[in-house]
């Protein structure tokens, strides 16, 4: 048994332990997000999160990211230069939900936000819109507590739809998207922005009306109470 364990290359164990660290950090952040969502739902009677997905970056993808930065594939470089080994994607209904979630995350105890990238206010040249955070969270393993990075991408349903189609197209053309398709994608990104603004305005109008009706209703109850 001991011989078998000794024959497992040290590097493999080191890699698996590193991945365990990222997996644990991701689960920790996911738990916090689920709790925040439930708390928000109790206070505001609706849930800002439509759905959440998460993934650990594949070794191939980590390798490619290091290659793009001219860095050799080592454990140290991986942890230093690849900040999205653990990734969480949160999809919301409205743009306002994204900013509410960001401020809730900012108030989390021992979750440190290291980087904000607002690709909604500053859309990428490709047309990509999303809000990215790099957070650091402590993970306790046998050898101690290690602060580990997790990338959180927050976007609306419409932004997510655009990103997933664009990702497929980019993959199909091996990153060299023909100019006319790039223009079409930019046009779609404008439509996404317009749709998100329209839906938010519509939602606000409906809720304002509902709140006014509630006021009317409360007034009726109050005047009825005067007769009792
Ligand atoms: P995957 O498969 O999602 O992991 P980079 O630009 O990647 O060298 P950085 O700082 O990590 O450097 O980039 P950024 O822009 O903060 O976030 C990178 C991630 O955002 C990407 O991860 C994508 O998930 C997403 N993203 C960024 N730009 C675009 C875009 O134009 N289109 C789409 N569809 N997604 C985008 P990876 O590692 O590229 O891939």
PDB file of C-alpha atoms and ligand atoms in Angstrom:
ATOM      1  CA  UNK A   1       0.000   0.000   0.000  1.00  0.00           C
ATOM      2  CA  UNK A   2       2.747   2.391   1.069  1.00  0.00           C
ATOM      3  CA  UNK A   3       4.744   1.478  -2.029  1.00  0.00           C
ATOM      4  CA  UNK A   4       1.747   2.281  -4.218  1.00  0.00           C
ATOM      5  CA  UNK A   5       1.307   5.712  -2.643  1.00  0.00           C
ATOM      6  CA  UNK A   6       5.030   6.421  -3.055  1.00  0.00           C
ATOM      7  CA  UNK A   7       4.820   5.551  -6.748  1.00  0.00           C
ATOM      8  CA  UNK A   8       2.207   8.240  -7.433  1.00  0.00           C
ATOM      9  CA  UNK A   9       4.198  11.151  -8.854  1.00  0.00           C
ATOM     10  CA  UNK A  10       4.526  14.001  -6.366  1.00  0.00           C
ATOM     11  CA  UNK A  11       3.432  16.532  -8.971  1.00  0.00           C
ATOM     12  CA  UNK A  12       0.090  14.748  -9.448  1.00  0.00           C
ATOM     13  CA  UNK A  13      -0.666  14.909  -5.726  1.00  0.00           C
ATOM     14  CA  UNK A  14       0.372  18.560  -5.669  1.00  0.00           C
ATOM     15  CA  UNK A  15      -1.913  19.333  -8.635  1.00  0.00           C
ATOM     16  CA  UNK A  16      -4.867  17.494  -7.094  1.00  0.00           C
ATOM     17  CA  UNK A  17      -4.377  19.285  -3.764  1.00  0.00           C
ATOM     18  CA  UNK A  18      -4.296  22.639  -5.551  1.00  0.00           C
ATOM     19  CA  UNK A  19      -7.497  21.781  -7.393  1.00  0.00           C
ATOM     20  CA  UNK A  20      -9.091  20.707  -4.104  1.00  0.00           C
ATOM     21  CA  UNK A  21      -8.247  24.146  -2.761  1.00  0.00           C
ATOM     22  CA  UNK A  22     -10.020  25.872  -5.677  1.00  0.00           C
ATOM     23  CA  UNK A  23     -12.970  23.479  -5.456  1.00  0.00           C
ATOM     24  CA  UNK A  24     -13.336  24.230  -1.727  1.00  0.00           C
ATOM     25  CA  UNK A  25     -13.058  27.997  -2.313  1.00  0.00           C
ATOM     26  CA  UNK A  26     -15.695  27.800  -5.037  1.00  0.00           C
ATOM     27  CA  UNK A  27     -18.083  25.828  -2.804  1.00  0.00           C
ATOM     28  CA  UNK A  28     -17.551  28.294   0.030  1.00  0.00           C
ATOM     29  CA  UNK A  29     -18.383  31.283  -2.197  1.00  0.00           C
ATOM     30  CA  UNK A  30     -21.369  29.426  -3.709  1.00  0.00           C
ATOM     31  CA  UNK A  31     -22.806  28.791  -0.234  1.00  0.00           C
ATOM     32  CA  UNK A  32     -22.500  32.474   0.618  1.00  0.00           C
ATOM     33  CA  UNK A  33     -24.196  33.496  -2.637  1.00  0.00           C
ATOM     34  CA  UNK A  34     -27.108  31.088  -1.997  1.00  0.00           C
ATOM     35  CA  UNK A  35     -27.563  32.489   1.522  1.00  0.00           C
ATOM     36  CA  UNK A  36     -27.433  36.087   0.238  1.00  0.00           C
ATOM     37  CA  UNK A  37     -30.032  35.208  -2.377  1.00  0.00           C
ATOM     38  CA  UNK A  38     -32.392  33.716   0.224  1.00  0.00           C
ATOM     39  CA  UNK A  39     -31.948  36.685   2.541  1.00  0.00           C
ATOM     40  CA  UNK A  40     -32.612  39.117  -0.327  1.00  0.00           C
ATOM     41  CA  UNK A  41     -35.739  37.132  -1.207  1.00  0.00           C
ATOM     42  CA  UNK A  42     -37.097  37.403   2.337  1.00  0.00           C
ATOM     43  CA  UNK A  43     -36.491  41.153   2.474  1.00  0.00           C
ATOM     44  CA  UNK A  44     -37.552  42.092  -1.056  1.00  0.00           C
ATOM     45  CA  UNK A  45     -40.055  39.330  -1.914  1.00  0.00           C
ATOM     46  CA  UNK A  46     -38.146  38.324  -5.029  1.00  0.00           C
ATOM     47  CA  UNK A  47     -34.929  36.559  -5.898  1.00  0.00           C
ATOM     48  CA  UNK A  48     -32.252  38.561  -7.783  1.00  0.00           C
ATOM     49  CA  UNK A  49     -30.639  35.357  -9.080  1.00  0.00           C
ATOM     50  CA  UNK A  50     -32.131  33.424 -11.982  1.00  0.00           C
ATOM     51  CA  UNK A  51     -29.495  30.697 -11.982  1.00  0.00           C
ATOM     52  CA  UNK A  52     -25.902  29.960 -10.983  1.00  0.00           C
ATOM     53  CA  UNK A  53     -23.299  27.749 -12.631  1.00  0.00           C
ATOM     54  CA  UNK A  54     -19.738  26.991 -11.646  1.00  0.00           C
ATOM     55  CA  UNK A  55     -16.715  25.244 -13.043  1.00  0.00           C
ATOM     56  CA  UNK A  56     -13.067  24.461 -12.415  1.00  0.00           C
ATOM     57  CA  UNK A  57     -10.887  25.399 -15.391  1.00  0.00           C
ATOM     58  CA  UNK A  58      -9.521  22.426 -17.311  1.00  0.00           C
ATOM     59  CA  UNK A  59      -5.727  21.836 -17.303  1.00  0.00           C
ATOM     60  CA  UNK A  60      -5.735  22.550 -21.080  1.00  0.00           C
ATOM     61  CA  UNK A  61      -7.435  25.904 -20.585  1.00  0.00           C
ATOM     62  CA  UNK A  62      -5.065  26.800 -17.714  1.00  0.00           C
ATOM     63  CA  UNK A  63      -2.109  25.873 -19.909  1.00  0.00           C
ATOM     64  CA  UNK A  64      -3.414  28.025 -22.798  1.00  0.00           C
ATOM     65  CA  UNK A  65      -3.957  31.008 -20.500  1.00  0.00           C
ATOM     66  CA  UNK A  66      -0.376  30.723 -19.179  1.00  0.00           C
ATOM     67  CA  UNK A  67       0.921  30.371 -22.720  1.00  0.00           C
ATOM     68  CA  UNK A  68      -0.862  33.620 -23.720  1.00  0.00           C
ATOM     69  CA  UNK A  69       1.041  35.321 -20.874  1.00  0.00           C
ATOM     70  CA  UNK A  70       4.342  33.655 -21.882  1.00  0.00           C
ATOM     71  CA  UNK A  71       4.524  31.829 -18.566  1.00  0.00           C
ATOM     72  CA  UNK A  72       5.653  28.197 -18.145  1.00  0.00           C
ATOM     73  CA  UNK A  73       3.053  25.739 -16.834  1.00  0.00           C
ATOM     74  CA  UNK A  74       4.061  25.443 -13.166  1.00  0.00           C
ATOM     75  CA  UNK A  75       1.934  25.225 -10.032  1.00  0.00           C
ATOM     76  CA  UNK A  76       3.264  28.591  -8.791  1.00  0.00           C
ATOM     77  CA  UNK A  77       2.526  30.350 -12.107  1.00  0.00           C
ATOM     78  CA  UNK A  78      -0.908  28.809 -12.268  1.00  0.00           C
ATOM     79  CA  UNK A  79      -1.820  30.242  -8.852  1.00  0.00           C
ATOM     80  CA  UNK A  80      -0.144  33.568  -9.552  1.00  0.00           C
ATOM     81  CA  UNK A  81      -1.285  34.330 -13.105  1.00  0.00           C
ATOM     82  CA  UNK A  82      -4.562  32.459 -13.672  1.00  0.00           C
ATOM     83  CA  UNK A  83      -7.229  34.136 -11.576  1.00  0.00           C
ATOM     84  CA  UNK A  84     -10.232  32.236 -12.867  1.00  0.00           C
ATOM     85  CA  UNK A  85      -9.292  28.616 -12.084  1.00  0.00           C
ATOM     86  CA  UNK A  86     -12.432  28.566  -9.934  1.00  0.00           C
ATOM     87  CA  UNK A  87     -15.274  30.358 -11.685  1.00  0.00           C
ATOM     88  CA  UNK A  88     -18.859  31.129 -10.740  1.00  0.00           C
ATOM     89  CA  UNK A  89     -21.423  32.595 -13.143  1.00  0.00           C
ATOM     90  CA  UNK A  90     -24.520  34.289 -11.747  1.00  0.00           C
ATOM     91  CA  UNK A  91     -27.379  35.136 -14.097  1.00  0.00           C
ATOM     92  CA  UNK A  92     -29.861  37.813 -12.986  1.00  0.00           C
ATOM     93  CA  UNK A  93     -33.055  39.225 -14.487  1.00  0.00           C
ATOM     94  CA  UNK A  94     -32.171  42.913 -14.350  1.00  0.00           C
ATOM     95  CA  UNK A  95     -29.006  45.020 -14.516  1.00  0.00           C
ATOM     96  CA  UNK A  96     -29.977  46.571 -11.143  1.00  0.00           C
ATOM     97  CA  UNK A  97     -29.830  43.053  -9.586  1.00  0.00           C
ATOM     98  CA  UNK A  98     -26.185  42.784 -10.678  1.00  0.00           C
ATOM     99  CA  UNK A  99     -25.191  45.932  -8.789  1.00  0.00           C
ATOM    100  CA  UNK A 100     -27.257  44.890  -5.730  1.00  0.00           C
ATOM    101  CA  UNK A 101     -25.395  41.580  -5.650  1.00  0.00           C
ATOM    102  CA  UNK A 102     -22.021  43.286  -6.000  1.00  0.00           C
ATOM    103  CA  UNK A 103     -22.699  45.496  -2.970  1.00  0.00           C
ATOM    104  CA  UNK A 104     -23.950  42.511  -0.953  1.00  0.00           C
ATOM    105  CA  UNK A 105     -20.730  40.660  -1.788  1.00  0.00           C
ATOM    106  CA  UNK A 106     -18.703  43.740  -0.828  1.00  0.00           C
ATOM    107  CA  UNK A 107     -20.179  43.526   2.675  1.00  0.00           C
ATOM    108  CA  UNK A 108     -19.248  39.874   3.188  1.00  0.00           C
ATOM    109  CA  UNK A 109     -17.013  39.213   6.150  1.00  0.00           C
ATOM    110  CA  UNK A 110     -13.596  37.724   5.176  1.00  0.00           C
ATOM    111  CA  UNK A 111     -14.413  37.695   1.471  1.00  0.00           C
ATOM    112  CA  UNK A 112     -11.999  40.147  -0.018  1.00  0.00           C
ATOM    113  CA  UNK A 113     -12.733  41.691  -3.398  1.00  0.00           C
ATOM    114  CA  UNK A 114      -9.439  42.120  -5.218  1.00  0.00           C
ATOM    115  CA  UNK A 115     -10.709  43.306  -8.574  1.00  0.00           C
ATOM    116  CA  UNK A 116     -13.845  44.743 -10.176  1.00  0.00           C
ATOM    117  CA  UNK A 117     -14.280  44.678 -13.966  1.00  0.00           C
ATOM    118  CA  UNK A 118     -17.448  46.411 -15.075  1.00  0.00           C
ATOM    119  CA  UNK A 119     -17.920  45.318 -18.686  1.00  0.00           C
ATOM    120  CA  UNK A 120     -21.479  46.693 -18.518  1.00  0.00           C
ATOM    121  CA  UNK A 121     -20.462  50.339 -18.140  1.00  0.00           C
ATOM    122  CA  UNK A 122     -17.305  49.660 -20.194  1.00  0.00           C
ATOM    123  CA  UNK A 123     -18.404  47.129 -22.772  1.00  0.00           C
ATOM    124  CA  UNK A 124     -15.642  45.066 -24.417  1.00  0.00           C
ATOM    125  CA  UNK A 125     -14.824  45.764 -28.090  1.00  0.00           C
ATOM    126  CA  UNK A 126     -16.377  42.399 -28.970  1.00  0.00           C
ATOM    127  CA  UNK A 127     -19.704  43.600 -27.505  1.00  0.00           C
ATOM    128  CA  UNK A 128     -19.287  41.434 -24.376  1.00  0.00           C
ATOM    129  CA  UNK A 129     -21.185  42.697 -21.325  1.00  0.00           C
ATOM    130  CA  UNK A 130     -20.835  41.265 -17.827  1.00  0.00           C
ATOM    131  CA  UNK A 131     -19.622  42.249 -14.356  1.00  0.00           C
ATOM    132  CA  UNK A 132     -16.528  40.388 -13.139  1.00  0.00           C
ATOM    133  CA  UNK A 133     -15.153  40.154  -9.633  1.00  0.00           C
ATOM    134  CA  UNK A 134     -12.007  38.440  -8.434  1.00  0.00           C
ATOM    135  CA  UNK A 135     -12.492  37.519  -4.794  1.00  0.00           C
ATOM    136  CA  UNK A 136     -10.219  35.917  -2.253  1.00  0.00           C
ATOM    137  CA  UNK A 137     -11.576  33.590   0.418  1.00  0.00           C
ATOM    138  CA  UNK A 138      -9.743  31.693   3.181  1.00  0.00           C
ATOM    139  CA  UNK A 139      -9.822  27.886   2.860  1.00  0.00           C
ATOM    140  CA  UNK A 140      -8.758  25.681   5.762  1.00  0.00           C
ATOM    141  CA  UNK A 141      -6.722  22.596   4.877  1.00  0.00           C
ATOM    142  CA  UNK A 142      -4.627  20.405   7.187  1.00  0.00           C
ATOM    143  CA  UNK A 143      -1.526  22.565   6.637  1.00  0.00           C
ATOM    144  CA  UNK A 144      -3.390  25.775   7.478  1.00  0.00           C
ATOM    145  CA  UNK A 145      -5.539  28.485   6.021  1.00  0.00           C
ATOM    146  CA  UNK A 146      -4.901  29.525   2.426  1.00  0.00           C
ATOM    147  CA  UNK A 147      -6.475  32.566   0.751  1.00  0.00           C
ATOM    148  CA  UNK A 148      -7.766  31.336  -2.603  1.00  0.00           C
ATOM    149  CA  UNK A 149      -9.057  33.217  -5.660  1.00  0.00           C
ATOM    150  CA  UNK A 150     -12.462  32.773  -7.278  1.00  0.00           C
ATOM    151  CA  UNK A 151     -13.766  34.661 -10.306  1.00  0.00           C
ATOM    152  CA  UNK A 152     -17.437  35.666 -10.193  1.00  0.00           C
ATOM    153  CA  UNK A 153     -19.148  36.704 -13.441  1.00  0.00           C
ATOM    154  CA  UNK A 154     -22.526  38.405 -12.980  1.00  0.00           C
ATOM    155  CA  UNK A 155     -24.764  39.189 -15.951  1.00  0.00           C
ATOM    156  CA  UNK A 156     -28.368  39.406 -17.097  1.00  0.00           C
ATOM    157  CA  UNK A 157     -30.195  36.635 -18.984  1.00  0.00           C
ATOM    158  CA  UNK A 158     -29.863  38.674 -22.186  1.00  0.00           C
ATOM    159  CA  UNK A 159     -26.111  39.272 -21.678  1.00  0.00           C
ATOM    160  CA  UNK A 160     -25.641  35.573 -20.960  1.00  0.00           C
ATOM    161  CA  UNK A 161     -27.513  34.592 -24.128  1.00  0.00           C
ATOM    162  CA  UNK A 162     -25.284  36.889 -26.183  1.00  0.00           C
ATOM    163  CA  UNK A 163     -22.070  35.610 -24.518  1.00  0.00           C
ATOM    164  CA  UNK A 164     -22.919  31.952 -25.034  1.00  0.00           C
ATOM    165  CA  UNK A 165     -23.725  32.425 -28.742  1.00  0.00           C
ATOM    166  CA  UNK A 166     -20.641  34.582 -29.304  1.00  0.00           C
ATOM    167  CA  UNK A 167     -18.501  31.986 -27.503  1.00  0.00           C
ATOM    168  CA  UNK A 168     -19.816  29.270 -29.848  1.00  0.00           C
ATOM    169  CA  UNK A 169     -19.121  31.444 -32.914  1.00  0.00           C
ATOM    170  CA  UNK A 170     -15.622  32.309 -31.654  1.00  0.00           C
ATOM    171  CA  UNK A 171     -14.903  28.605 -31.128  1.00  0.00           C
ATOM    172  CA  UNK A 172     -16.199  27.729 -34.608  1.00  0.00           C
ATOM    173  CA  UNK A 173     -13.973  30.334 -36.309  1.00  0.00           C
ATOM    174  CA  UNK A 174     -11.025  29.562 -34.013  1.00  0.00           C
ATOM    175  CA  UNK A 175     -11.083  33.124 -32.581  1.00  0.00           C
ATOM    176  CA  UNK A 176     -10.923  34.829 -36.045  1.00  0.00           C
ATOM    177  CA  UNK A 177     -14.548  35.918 -36.448  1.00  0.00           C
ATOM    178  CA  UNK A 178     -15.222  37.380 -39.962  1.00  0.00           C
ATOM    179  CA  UNK A 179     -15.768  41.191 -39.829  1.00  0.00           C
ATOM    180  CA  UNK A 180     -19.397  41.087 -41.000  1.00  0.00           C
ATOM    181  CA  UNK A 181     -20.282  38.625 -38.202  1.00  0.00           C
ATOM    182  CA  UNK A 182     -18.438  40.821 -35.692  1.00  0.00           C
ATOM    183  CA  UNK A 183     -20.597  43.762 -36.800  1.00  0.00           C
ATOM    184  CA  UNK A 184     -23.763  41.671 -36.431  1.00  0.00           C
ATOM    185  CA  UNK A 185     -22.651  40.619 -32.945  1.00  0.00           C
ATOM    186  CA  UNK A 186     -22.074  44.256 -31.965  1.00  0.00           C
ATOM    187  CA  UNK A 187     -25.550  45.104 -33.230  1.00  0.00           C
ATOM    188  CA  UNK A 188     -26.966  42.230 -31.122  1.00  0.00           C
ATOM    189  CA  UNK A 189     -25.037  43.557 -28.118  1.00  0.00           C
ATOM    190  CA  UNK A 190     -26.735  46.971 -28.614  1.00  0.00           C
ATOM    191  CA  UNK A 191     -30.100  45.171 -28.713  1.00  0.00           C
ATOM    192  CA  UNK A 192     -29.200  43.321 -25.487  1.00  0.00           C
ATOM    193  CA  UNK A 193     -28.444  46.658 -23.789  1.00  0.00           C
ATOM    194  CA  UNK A 194     -31.687  48.172 -25.121  1.00  0.00           C
ATOM    195  CA  UNK A 195     -33.719  45.121 -24.031  1.00  0.00           C
ATOM    196  CA  UNK A 196     -32.211  45.152 -20.520  1.00  0.00           C
ATOM    197  CA  UNK A 197     -33.005  48.871 -20.129  1.00  0.00           C
ATOM    198  CA  UNK A 198     -36.583  48.403 -21.424  1.00  0.00           C
ATOM    199  CA  UNK A 199     -37.278  45.418 -19.172  1.00  0.00           C
ATOM    200  CA  UNK A 200     -35.901  47.222 -16.122  1.00  0.00           C
ATOM    201  CA  UNK A 201     -38.022  50.334 -16.842  1.00  0.00           C
ATOM    202  CA  UNK A 202     -41.117  48.169 -17.368  1.00  0.00           C
ATOM    203  CA  UNK A 203     -40.487  46.280 -14.141  1.00  0.00           C
ATOM    204  CA  UNK A 204     -40.006  49.512 -12.189  1.00  0.00           C
ATOM    205  CA  UNK A 205     -43.220  50.955 -13.614  1.00  0.00           C
ATOM    206  CA  UNK A 206     -45.209  47.847 -12.633  1.00  0.00           C
ATOM    207  CA  UNK A 207     -43.824  47.800  -9.100  1.00  0.00           C
ATOM    208  CA  UNK A 208     -44.426  51.537  -8.642  1.00  0.00           C
ATOM    209  CA  UNK A 209     -48.052  51.019  -9.691  1.00  0.00           C
ATOM    210  CA  UNK A 210     -48.357  48.053  -7.340  1.00  0.00           C
ATOM    211  CA  UNK A 211     -46.951  50.135  -4.470  1.00  0.00           C
ATOM    212  CA  UNK A 212     -49.476  52.923  -5.221  1.00  0.00           C
ATOM    213  CA  UNK A 213     -52.338  50.402  -5.181  1.00  0.00           C
ATOM    214  CA  UNK A 214     -51.045  49.137  -1.854  1.00  0.00           C
ATOM    215  CA  UNK A 215     -51.196  52.706  -0.497  1.00  0.00           C
ATOM    216  CA  UNK A 216     -54.829  53.024  -1.714  1.00  0.00           C
ATOM    217  CA  UNK A 217     -55.678  49.725  -0.087  1.00  0.00           C
ATOM    218  CA  UNK A 218     -54.095  50.750   3.209  1.00  0.00           C
ATOM    219  CA  UNK A 219     -56.069  54.042   3.135  1.00  0.00           C
ATOM    220  CA  UNK A 220     -59.363  52.133   2.678  1.00  0.00           C
ATOM    221  CA  UNK A 221     -58.485  49.815   5.580  1.00  0.00           C
ATOM    222  CA  UNK A 222     -57.640  52.851   7.766  1.00  0.00           C
ATOM    223  CA  UNK A 223     -60.963  54.602   6.985  1.00  0.00           C
ATOM    224  CA  UNK A 224     -62.874  51.371   7.633  1.00  0.00           C
ATOM    225  CA  UNK A 225     -61.081  51.035  10.974  1.00  0.00           C
ATOM    226  CA  UNK A 226     -62.401  54.498  11.948  1.00  0.00           C
ATOM    227  CA  UNK A 227     -65.951  53.111  11.785  1.00  0.00           C
ATOM    228  CA  UNK A 228     -65.237  50.018  13.855  1.00  0.00           C
TER     229      UNK A 228
HETATM  230  P1  LIG B   1     -13.656  30.373 -20.076  1.00  0.00           P
HETATM  231  O1  LIG B   1     -13.833  29.182 -20.943  1.00  0.00           O
HETATM  232  O2  LIG B   1     -14.943  31.103 -19.833  1.00  0.00           O
HETATM  233  O3  LIG B   1     -12.906  30.080 -18.830  1.00  0.00           O
HETATM  234  P2  LIG B   1      -8.143  37.329 -20.775  1.00  0.00           P
HETATM  235  O4  LIG B   1      -8.808  38.443 -21.565  1.00  0.00           O
HETATM  236  O5  LIG B   1      -9.006  36.095 -20.669  1.00  0.00           O
HETATM  237  O6  LIG B   1      -6.755  37.013 -21.246  1.00  0.00           O
HETATM  238  P3  LIG B   1      -8.835  38.090 -18.097  1.00  0.00           P
HETATM  239  O7  LIG B   1      -8.384  39.291 -17.323  1.00  0.00           O
HETATM  240  O8  LIG B   1      -8.945  36.820 -17.327  1.00  0.00           O
HETATM  241  O9  LIG B   1      -7.876  37.907 -19.321  1.00  0.00           O
HETATM  242  O10 LIG B   1     -10.157  38.410 -18.830  1.00  0.00           O
HETATM  243  P4  LIG B   1     -11.585  38.882 -18.413  1.00  0.00           P
HETATM  244  O11 LIG B   1     -12.045  39.596 -19.596  1.00  0.00           O
HETATM  245  O12 LIG B   1     -11.713  39.572 -17.116  1.00  0.00           O
HETATM  246  O13 LIG B   1     -12.394  37.510 -18.207  1.00  0.00           O
HETATM  247  C1  LIG B   1     -12.155  36.396 -18.932  1.00  0.00           C
HETATM  248  C2  LIG B   1     -13.428  35.578 -19.019  1.00  0.00           C
HETATM  249  O14 LIG B   1     -14.545  36.423 -19.330  1.00  0.00           O
HETATM  250  C3  LIG B   1     -13.332  34.602 -20.166  1.00  0.00           C
HETATM  251  O15 LIG B   1     -12.773  33.428 -19.681  1.00  0.00           O
HETATM  252  C4  LIG B   1     -14.776  34.461 -20.607  1.00  0.00           C
HETATM  253  O16 LIG B   1     -15.480  33.577 -19.745  1.00  0.00           O
HETATM  254  C5  LIG B   1     -15.318  35.859 -20.388  1.00  0.00           C
HETATM  255  N1  LIG B   1     -15.132  36.734 -21.559  1.00  0.00           N
HETATM  256  C6  LIG B   1     -14.297  37.795 -21.664  1.00  0.00           C
HETATM  257  N2  LIG B   1     -14.411  38.383 -22.862  1.00  0.00           N
HETATM  258  C7  LIG B   1     -15.341  37.706 -23.552  1.00  0.00           C
HETATM  259  C8  LIG B   1     -15.919  37.847 -24.860  1.00  0.00           C
HETATM  260  O17 LIG B   1     -15.578  38.734 -25.637  1.00  0.00           O
HETATM  261  N3  LIG B   1     -16.867  36.920 -25.226  1.00  0.00           N
HETATM  262  C9  LIG B   1     -17.288  35.934 -24.381  1.00  0.00           C
HETATM  263  N4  LIG B   1     -18.228  35.093 -24.829  1.00  0.00           N
HETATM  264  N5  LIG B   1     -16.745  35.760 -23.139  1.00  0.00           N
HETATM  265  C10 LIG B   1     -15.804  36.640 -22.732  1.00  0.00           C
HETATM  266  P5  LIG B   1     -11.858  32.530 -20.625  1.00  0.00           P
HETATM  267  O18 LIG B   1     -10.690  32.077 -19.836  1.00  0.00           O
HETATM  268  O19 LIG B   1     -11.559  33.236 -21.892  1.00  0.00           O
HETATM  269  O20 LIG B   1     -12.749  31.316 -20.968  1.00  0.00           O
END
